[in-house]
Amino acid sequence: MAFDEQALKIIHGRNFAFIATANPDGSPQVTPVWIDEEDGYLLVNTVVGRVKERNTKRDPRVALAIPDRLNFYRYLYIKGRVVDWITGDKAEEHIDKLAVKYTGEKFKWRKPGDRRVILKIQPLEVKLSG
């Protein structure tokens, strides 16, 4: 599924996304995240072992809401699946790219022992509201 121009404008803007995953008991888990897009996939970067990574390894279904920071009544809603978990240098470089997008400088909150992972999300349904 390809994103249209309006969706890409929201995704590529400095807009936070809220990603929902399913906990083992089926209850929802929602986290604000930085978002990126590459070749039609959404990319979310997190630390290996965090709840959203563990949840998607068990159940790859996700939903995201991405409000437009210039008009919070306008938002992108996406249902999708995590199709890959990318670690290593690519994930470490990606968090710096996201940090520059959102803060203007490289990521400075690394903790010893943290390893980054990119959740590569295939969008299955995309809706623009507002």
PDB file of C-alpha atoms in Angstrom, residues 37-87:
ATOM      1  CA  GLU A  37       9.140   6.111   6.382  1.00  0.00           C
ATOM      2  CA  GLU A  38      11.247   4.311   3.820  1.00  0.00           C
ATOM      3  CA  ASP A  39      10.068   2.631   0.608  1.00  0.00           C
ATOM      4  CA  GLY A  40       6.449   2.596   1.784  1.00  0.00           C
ATOM      5  CA  TYR A  41       7.192   1.090   5.214  1.00  0.00           C
ATOM      6  CA  LEU A  42       6.871   2.887   8.541  1.00  0.00           C
ATOM      7  CA  LEU A  43       9.918   2.691  10.791  1.00  0.00           C
ATOM      8  CA  VAL A  44       9.766   2.930  14.573  1.00  0.00           C
ATOM      9  CA  ASN A  45      12.988   2.746  16.592  1.00  0.00           C
ATOM     10  CA  THR A  46      13.049   1.371  20.124  1.00  0.00           C
ATOM     11  CA  VAL A  47      15.302  -0.510  22.542  1.00  0.00           C
ATOM     12  CA  VAL A  48      15.505  -4.296  22.287  1.00  0.00           C
ATOM     13  CA  GLY A  49      13.373  -5.789  25.062  1.00  0.00           C
ATOM     14  CA  ARG A  50      10.908  -2.931  25.446  1.00  0.00           C
ATOM     15  CA  VAL A  51       7.229  -3.866  25.670  1.00  0.00           C
ATOM     16  CA  LYS A  52       6.357  -2.788  22.107  1.00  0.00           C
ATOM     17  CA  GLU A  53       9.173  -4.903  20.673  1.00  0.00           C
ATOM     18  CA  ARG A  54       8.244  -7.940  22.789  1.00  0.00           C
ATOM     19  CA  ASN A  55       4.564  -7.563  21.926  1.00  0.00           C
ATOM     20  CA  THR A  56       5.216  -7.345  18.181  1.00  0.00           C
ATOM     21  CA  LYS A  57       7.440 -10.429  18.238  1.00  0.00           C
ATOM     22  CA  ARG A  58       4.463 -12.378  19.620  1.00  0.00           C
ATOM     23  CA  ASP A  59       1.741 -10.566  17.628  1.00  0.00           C
ATOM     24  CA  PRO A  60       2.984  -8.327  14.790  1.00  0.00           C
ATOM     25  CA  ARG A  61      -0.281  -6.412  14.391  1.00  0.00           C
ATOM     26  CA  VAL A  62      -0.052  -2.702  15.223  1.00  0.00           C
ATOM     27  CA  ALA A  63      -2.101   0.453  14.868  1.00  0.00           C
ATOM     28  CA  LEU A  64      -0.733   3.990  14.797  1.00  0.00           C
ATOM     29  CA  ALA A  65      -2.278   7.424  15.146  1.00  0.00           C
ATOM     30  CA  ILE A  66      -0.159  10.337  13.938  1.00  0.00           C
ATOM     31  CA  PRO A  67      -1.682  13.744  14.735  1.00  0.00           C
ATOM     32  CA  ASP A  68      -0.616  16.748  12.679  1.00  0.00           C
ATOM     33  CA  ARG A  69       1.145  19.033  15.172  1.00  0.00           C
ATOM     34  CA  LEU A  70      -0.169  22.068  13.272  1.00  0.00           C
ATOM     35  CA  ASN A  71      -3.801  20.865  13.528  1.00  0.00           C
ATOM     36  CA  PHE A  72      -4.459  18.158  16.138  1.00  0.00           C
ATOM     37  CA  TYR A  73      -7.922  17.516  14.677  1.00  0.00           C
ATOM     38  CA  ARG A  74      -6.168  16.196  11.554  1.00  0.00           C
ATOM     39  CA  TYR A  75      -4.459  12.855  11.975  1.00  0.00           C
ATOM     40  CA  LEU A  76      -3.328   9.781  10.116  1.00  0.00           C
ATOM     41  CA  TYR A  77      -4.594   6.390  11.269  1.00  0.00           C
ATOM     42  CA  ILE A  78      -2.684   3.311  10.134  1.00  0.00           C
ATOM     43  CA  LYS A  79      -3.221  -0.407  10.699  1.00  0.00           C
ATOM     44  CA  GLY A  80      -0.293  -2.621   9.835  1.00  0.00           C
ATOM     45  CA  ARG A  81       2.064  -5.453  10.712  1.00  0.00           C
ATOM     46  CA  VAL A  82       5.667  -5.515  11.780  1.00  0.00           C
ATOM     47  CA  VAL A  83       7.430  -7.482   9.049  1.00  0.00           C
ATOM     48  CA  ASP A  84      11.030  -7.115  10.247  1.00  0.00           C
ATOM     49  CA  TRP A  85      13.048  -6.257  13.355  1.00  0.00           C
ATOM     50  CA  ILE A  86      16.300  -4.585  12.282  1.00  0.00           C
ATOM     51  CA  THR A  87      19.176  -4.371  14.766  1.00  0.00           C
TER      52      THR A  87
END
